[in-house]
Amino acid sequence: MRKKIAAANWKMNCTLQQGEQLLDGILGANIELKAHQQAIFAVPFPYLTMATAKLNGRKGYSIAAQNVYNKKSGAYTGEVSAEMLQSIQVPYCLVGHSERREYFSESNQMLAEKIDLLLANGITPIFCCGEPLSIREAGTQNSFVAKQLEESLFHLSAEVVATIVIAYEPIWAIGTGKTATADQAQEIHAYLRSVLAGKYGQAVADQIPVLYGGSVKGSNAKELFSCPDVDGGLVGGASLNAEEFATIISSLP
Ligand code: 13P
């Protein structure tokens, strides 16, 4: 069975103390995860070791970094390398979140470099893709997201691509309270999987979890996650509330 994942993206939120409290609240719900289920917390860099300690090896619970630099090492003041993340046992890292693409001008090519460095260090990329409102309104979202996959992922071998995670996040649904409907999510997730199948074959495409992101909440998670090609969610705002995120974790099929 494909992995089902509830991933929290805290973005640039929480003090250390608030972050500790949030994790305590979520872990306090004592949600036991099945072998195919995972809860992932993409926390700010300064909290990665705290979060690892809090999760304390609990089955199915992991941390993620929110970003990594696209160079191996050197004079890049303020940046964090894949090797650094690997050295503190970070298992996952978000790549290409739309906020990074927009505010930090991250190109598909740059993201391909980040993905290669993460994989070389044994870290699983959670590759984010998704279209802006203008593209959705023009009805060209499929070719837009296909190009994102092609330019950042299609240099990978089938064996390697089968190990990554993809998150589809329509930009118009991020932080807007305007969630894609379950039908809209299913339609484009199925399309993304068909693009992967076209390049790598159906068996490989069937192994890759494709998460939905954009105003996922406790109240809509179950419906979205029940779509056959939606393998969980990448959650911003609602992941900052322990009760909400616990409900989202509990909504994993
Ligand atoms: P919201 O859940 O706040 O819409 O954010 C989604 C997101 O960007 C997760 O990466």
Tab-separated table of C-alpha atoms and ligand atoms in Angstrom:
chain	number	residue	atom	x	y	z
A	1	MET	CA	0.000	0.000	0.000
A	2	ARG	CA	1.180	3.508	-0.853
A	3	LYS	CA	2.232	5.637	2.133
A	4	LYS	CA	-0.401	7.994	3.515
A	5	ILE	CA	1.091	11.136	5.025
A	6	ALA	CA	-0.108	14.044	7.144
A	7	ALA	CA	2.648	16.649	6.894
A	8	ALA	CA	2.697	19.855	8.914
A	9	ASN	CA	4.416	22.902	7.453
A	10	TRP	CA	4.906	25.385	10.263
A	11	LYS	CA	6.432	27.915	7.839
A	12	MET	CA	7.960	30.873	9.779
A	13	ASN	CA	5.752	30.479	12.825
A	14	CYS	CA	6.156	29.640	16.535
A	15	THR	CA	8.785	30.443	19.109
A	16	LEU	CA	10.703	27.463	20.456
A	17	GLN	CA	8.377	27.316	23.457
A	18	GLN	CA	5.245	27.492	21.313
A	19	GLY	CA	6.645	24.779	19.073
A	20	GLU	CA	7.332	22.517	22.048
A	21	GLN	CA	3.818	23.071	23.331
A	22	LEU	CA	2.326	22.347	19.916
A	23	LEU	CA	4.215	19.062	19.562
A	24	ASP	CA	3.332	18.097	23.145
A	25	GLY	CA	-0.326	18.693	22.329
A	26	ILE	CA	-0.269	16.619	19.153
A	27	LEU	CA	1.761	13.768	20.621
A	28	GLY	CA	-0.459	13.876	23.702
A	29	ALA	CA	-3.362	12.788	21.502
A	30	ASN	CA	-1.566	9.424	21.339
A	31	ILE	CA	-2.555	8.631	17.781
A	32	GLU	CA	-1.017	5.319	16.839
A	33	LEU	CA	-0.022	5.127	13.218
A	34	LYS	CA	-0.288	2.020	11.075
A	35	ALA	CA	2.713	0.843	9.059
A	36	HIS	CA	1.604	2.742	5.914
A	37	GLN	CA	0.804	5.992	7.768
A	38	GLN	CA	3.138	8.856	8.609
A	39	ALA	CA	2.981	12.184	10.402
A	40	ILE	CA	5.727	14.616	9.382
A	41	PHE	CA	6.573	17.962	10.947
A	42	ALA	CA	8.384	20.472	8.750
A	43	VAL	CA	9.638	22.831	11.429
A	44	PRO	CA	11.974	25.851	11.180
A	45	PHE	CA	15.700	24.992	11.165
A	46	PRO	CA	16.379	26.039	14.797
A	47	TYR	CA	13.772	23.554	16.054
A	48	LEU	CA	14.812	20.424	14.158
A	49	THR	CA	16.759	18.886	17.034
A	50	MET	CA	14.083	19.817	19.566
A	51	ALA	CA	11.419	18.198	17.384
A	52	THR	CA	13.506	15.045	16.893
A	53	ALA	CA	13.911	14.753	20.657
A	54	LYS	CA	10.180	15.286	21.260
A	55	LEU	CA	9.161	12.638	18.709
A	56	ASN	CA	11.614	10.312	20.425
A	57	GLY	CA	11.469	7.642	17.729
A	58	ARG	CA	7.703	7.259	17.940
A	59	LYS	CA	6.568	4.946	15.162
A	60	GLY	CA	5.490	6.803	12.032
A	61	TYR	CA	6.349	10.279	13.339
A	62	SER	CA	9.176	12.190	11.627
A	63	ILE	CA	10.568	15.644	11.123
A	64	ALA	CA	11.350	17.540	7.934
A	65	ALA	CA	13.329	20.641	7.078
A	66	GLN	CA	11.483	23.311	5.109
A	67	ASN	CA	14.329	24.110	2.748
A	68	VAL	CA	17.928	23.312	1.806
A	69	TYR	CA	20.512	25.188	-0.269
A	70	ASN	CA	21.393	24.052	-3.785
A	71	LYS	CA	25.156	24.028	-3.185
A	72	LYS	CA	27.209	21.400	-1.419
A	73	SER	CA	29.088	23.668	1.036
A	74	GLY	CA	31.140	26.833	1.169
A	75	ALA	CA	30.823	30.594	1.412
A	76	TYR	CA	27.030	30.924	1.390
A	77	THR	CA	26.369	32.828	4.594
A	78	GLY	CA	23.058	31.969	6.187
A	79	GLU	CA	22.335	28.883	4.095
A	80	VAL	CA	21.926	25.263	5.232
A	81	SER	CA	23.288	22.280	3.289
A	82	ALA	CA	21.889	18.795	2.765
A	83	GLU	CA	24.965	17.392	4.507
A	84	MET	CA	24.198	19.491	7.601
A	85	LEU	CA	20.631	18.165	7.650
A	86	GLN	CA	21.898	14.632	7.213
A	87	SER	CA	24.337	15.110	10.115
A	88	ILE	CA	21.430	15.813	12.476
A	89	GLN	CA	19.380	12.913	11.062
A	90	VAL	CA	16.702	14.861	9.225
A	91	PRO	CA	14.835	12.304	7.091
A	92	TYR	CA	12.691	14.626	4.902
A	93	CYS	CA	12.956	18.085	3.372
A	94	LEU	CA	10.415	20.239	1.541
A	95	VAL	CA	11.616	21.424	-1.847
A	96	GLY	CA	10.075	24.083	-4.040
A	97	HIS	CA	7.270	25.321	-1.845
A	98	SER	CA	5.401	27.999	-3.806
A	99	GLU	CA	6.433	30.612	-1.223
A	100	ARG	CA	10.084	29.836	-1.959
A	101	ARG	CA	9.472	29.868	-5.691
A	102	GLU	CA	7.742	33.244	-5.399
A	103	TYR	CA	9.720	35.134	-2.726
A	104	PHE	CA	13.149	33.588	-3.324
A	105	SER	CA	12.941	33.100	-7.106
A	106	GLU	CA	13.591	29.373	-6.955
A	107	SER	CA	13.596	27.914	-10.459
A	108	ASN	CA	12.766	24.355	-11.502
A	109	GLN	CA	16.474	23.873	-12.315
A	110	MET	CA	17.574	25.061	-8.854
A	111	LEU	CA	15.080	22.662	-7.311
A	112	ALA	CA	16.519	19.781	-9.347
A	113	GLU	CA	19.919	20.586	-7.793
A	114	LYS	CA	18.431	20.637	-4.288
A	115	ILE	CA	16.768	17.287	-4.908
A	116	ASP	CA	20.039	15.728	-6.061
A	117	LEU	CA	21.896	16.984	-2.976
A	118	LEU	CA	19.172	15.709	-0.645
A	119	LEU	CA	19.107	12.288	-2.273
A	120	ALA	CA	22.905	12.074	-2.180
A	121	ASN	CA	22.609	12.588	1.574
A	122	GLY	CA	19.845	10.039	2.089
A	123	ILE	CA	17.129	12.638	2.689
A	124	THR	CA	13.708	12.213	1.066
A	125	PRO	CA	12.543	15.300	-0.827
A	126	ILE	CA	8.920	16.348	-0.518
A	127	PHE	CA	8.640	18.090	-3.871
A	128	CYS	CA	6.003	20.816	-3.996
A	129	CYS	CA	4.259	21.840	-7.198
A	130	GLY	CA	1.084	23.738	-8.039
A	131	GLU	CA	-0.315	26.485	-10.207
A	132	PRO	CA	-1.259	30.123	-9.525
A	133	LEU	CA	-4.832	31.343	-9.908
A	134	SER	CA	-4.226	32.865	-13.366
A	135	ILE	CA	-3.167	29.465	-14.719
A	136	ARG	CA	-6.169	27.714	-13.134
A	137	GLU	CA	-8.493	30.343	-14.619
A	138	ALA	CA	-6.913	29.821	-18.031
A	139	GLY	CA	-7.462	26.068	-17.618
A	140	THR	CA	-3.804	25.235	-18.279
A	141	GLN	CA	-2.942	23.825	-14.844
A	142	ASN	CA	-2.123	20.345	-16.137
A	143	SER	CA	0.640	21.422	-18.497
A	144	PHE	CA	1.932	23.892	-15.864
A	145	VAL	CA	2.405	21.244	-13.160
A	146	ALA	CA	3.661	18.653	-15.668
A	147	LYS	CA	6.454	21.081	-16.606
A	148	GLN	CA	7.353	21.495	-12.909
A	149	LEU	CA	7.716	17.715	-12.582
A	150	GLU	CA	9.625	17.358	-15.851
A	151	GLU	CA	12.154	20.081	-15.091
A	152	SER	CA	12.853	19.168	-11.469
A	153	LEU	CA	12.366	15.390	-11.329
A	154	PHE	CA	12.654	13.732	-14.699
A	155	HIS	CA	16.450	13.514	-14.602
A	156	LEU	CA	16.054	10.949	-11.783
A	157	SER	CA	16.081	7.203	-12.392
A	158	ALA	CA	12.878	5.217	-11.870
A	159	GLU	CA	14.391	3.563	-8.832
A	160	VAL	CA	15.149	6.914	-7.192
A	161	VAL	CA	11.970	8.754	-8.158
A	162	ALA	CA	9.980	5.923	-6.562
A	163	THR	CA	11.369	7.009	-3.156
A	164	ILE	CA	10.258	10.650	-3.194
A	165	VAL	CA	7.078	12.375	-2.064
A	166	ILE	CA	5.151	14.941	-4.116
A	167	ALA	CA	2.862	17.625	-2.736
A	168	TYR	CA	0.403	19.318	-5.072
A	169	GLU	CA	-0.489	22.727	-3.665
A	170	PRO	CA	-2.565	25.057	-5.845
A	171	ILE	CA	-1.341	28.528	-4.904
A	172	TRP	CA	-4.875	29.918	-4.955
A	173	ALA	CA	-5.795	27.536	-2.125
A	174	ILE	CA	-2.829	28.287	0.162
A	175	GLY	CA	-3.768	30.293	3.228
A	176	THR	CA	-6.938	31.509	1.528
A	177	GLY	CA	-9.458	29.194	3.143
A	178	LYS	CA	-10.435	28.276	-0.416
A	179	THR	CA	-9.773	24.543	-0.611
A	180	ALA	CA	-9.772	22.687	-3.903
A	181	THR	CA	-12.823	20.449	-3.981
A	182	ALA	CA	-12.191	16.734	-3.574
A	183	ASP	CA	-13.049	16.333	-7.283
A	184	GLN	CA	-10.573	19.029	-8.339
A	185	ALA	CA	-7.857	17.480	-6.167
A	186	GLN	CA	-8.521	13.951	-7.407
A	187	GLU	CA	-8.549	15.068	-11.027
A	188	ILE	CA	-5.157	16.764	-10.963
A	189	HIS	CA	-3.573	14.146	-8.681
A	190	ALA	CA	-4.626	11.444	-11.134
A	191	TYR	CA	-3.185	13.561	-13.930
A	192	LEU	CA	0.130	13.989	-12.057
A	193	ARG	CA	0.291	10.250	-11.536
A	194	SER	CA	-0.365	9.694	-15.244
A	195	VAL	CA	2.529	12.034	-16.094
A	196	LEU	CA	4.773	10.003	-13.760
A	197	ALA	CA	3.466	6.775	-15.285
A	198	GLY	CA	4.167	8.087	-18.790
A	199	LYS	CA	7.800	8.635	-17.897
A	200	TYR	CA	8.491	5.836	-15.408
A	201	GLY	CA	5.717	3.274	-15.846
A	202	GLN	CA	2.574	2.674	-13.806
A	203	ALA	CA	4.238	0.533	-11.126
A	204	VAL	CA	6.626	3.355	-10.183
A	205	ALA	CA	3.899	6.022	-10.364
A	206	ASP	CA	1.756	3.910	-8.059
A	207	GLN	CA	4.433	3.968	-5.370
A	208	ILE	CA	4.772	7.759	-5.111
A	209	PRO	CA	2.635	9.469	-2.472
A	210	VAL	CA	1.010	12.639	-3.823
A	211	LEU	CA	-0.161	14.917	-1.006
A	212	TYR	CA	-2.684	17.729	-1.374
A	213	GLY	CA	-1.977	21.131	0.209
A	214	GLY	CA	-4.076	24.276	0.430
A	215	SER	CA	-6.441	25.078	3.299
A	216	VAL	CA	-6.608	21.498	4.581
A	217	LYS	CA	-8.443	21.484	7.923
A	218	GLY	CA	-9.773	18.978	10.402
A	219	SER	CA	-13.198	19.393	8.807
A	220	ASN	CA	-12.204	18.647	5.182
A	221	ALA	CA	-9.247	16.273	5.585
A	222	LYS	CA	-11.242	13.060	5.547
A	223	GLU	CA	-13.050	13.867	2.316
A	224	LEU	CA	-9.860	14.964	0.539
A	225	PHE	CA	-7.830	11.998	1.814
A	226	SER	CA	-10.491	9.533	0.700
A	227	CYS	CA	-9.794	10.351	-2.975
A	228	PRO	CA	-7.928	7.429	-4.541
A	229	ASP	CA	-4.981	9.544	-5.750
A	230	VAL	CA	-4.742	11.871	-2.732
A	231	ASP	CA	-2.312	10.293	-0.297
A	232	GLY	CA	-2.642	12.768	2.547
A	233	GLY	CA	-1.947	16.446	3.013
A	234	LEU	CA	0.649	19.152	3.463
A	235	VAL	CA	-0.884	21.495	5.980
A	236	GLY	CA	0.016	25.072	6.880
A	237	GLY	CA	-2.337	27.069	9.108
A	238	ALA	CA	-4.237	24.130	10.596
A	239	SER	CA	-0.979	22.414	11.586
A	240	LEU	CA	-0.364	25.166	14.144
A	241	ASN	CA	-3.325	24.020	16.224
A	242	ALA	CA	-2.748	20.763	18.100
A	243	GLU	CA	-6.372	19.639	18.062
A	244	GLU	CA	-6.821	20.430	14.353
A	245	PHE	CA	-3.651	18.675	13.299
A	246	ALA	CA	-4.427	15.651	15.482
A	247	THR	CA	-7.775	15.414	13.682
A	248	ILE	CA	-5.968	15.635	10.338
A	249	ILE	CA	-3.572	12.836	11.320
A	250	SER	CA	-6.553	10.763	12.432
A	251	SER	CA	-8.177	11.337	9.024
A	252	LEU	CA	-5.486	9.370	7.169
A	253	PRO	CA	-6.927	6.296	5.538
B	1	13P	P1	-2.468	26.364	4.349
B	1	13P	O1	-2.806	25.012	4.897
B	1	13P	O2	-2.302	27.406	5.420
B	1	13P	O3	-3.374	26.773	3.244
B	1	13P	O4	-0.993	26.234	3.707
B	1	13P	C1	-0.745	25.193	2.829
B	1	13P	C2	0.706	25.119	2.612
B	1	13P	O5	1.308	25.992	2.000
B	1	13P	C3	1.421	23.981	3.180
B	1	13P	O6	2.720	23.903	2.674
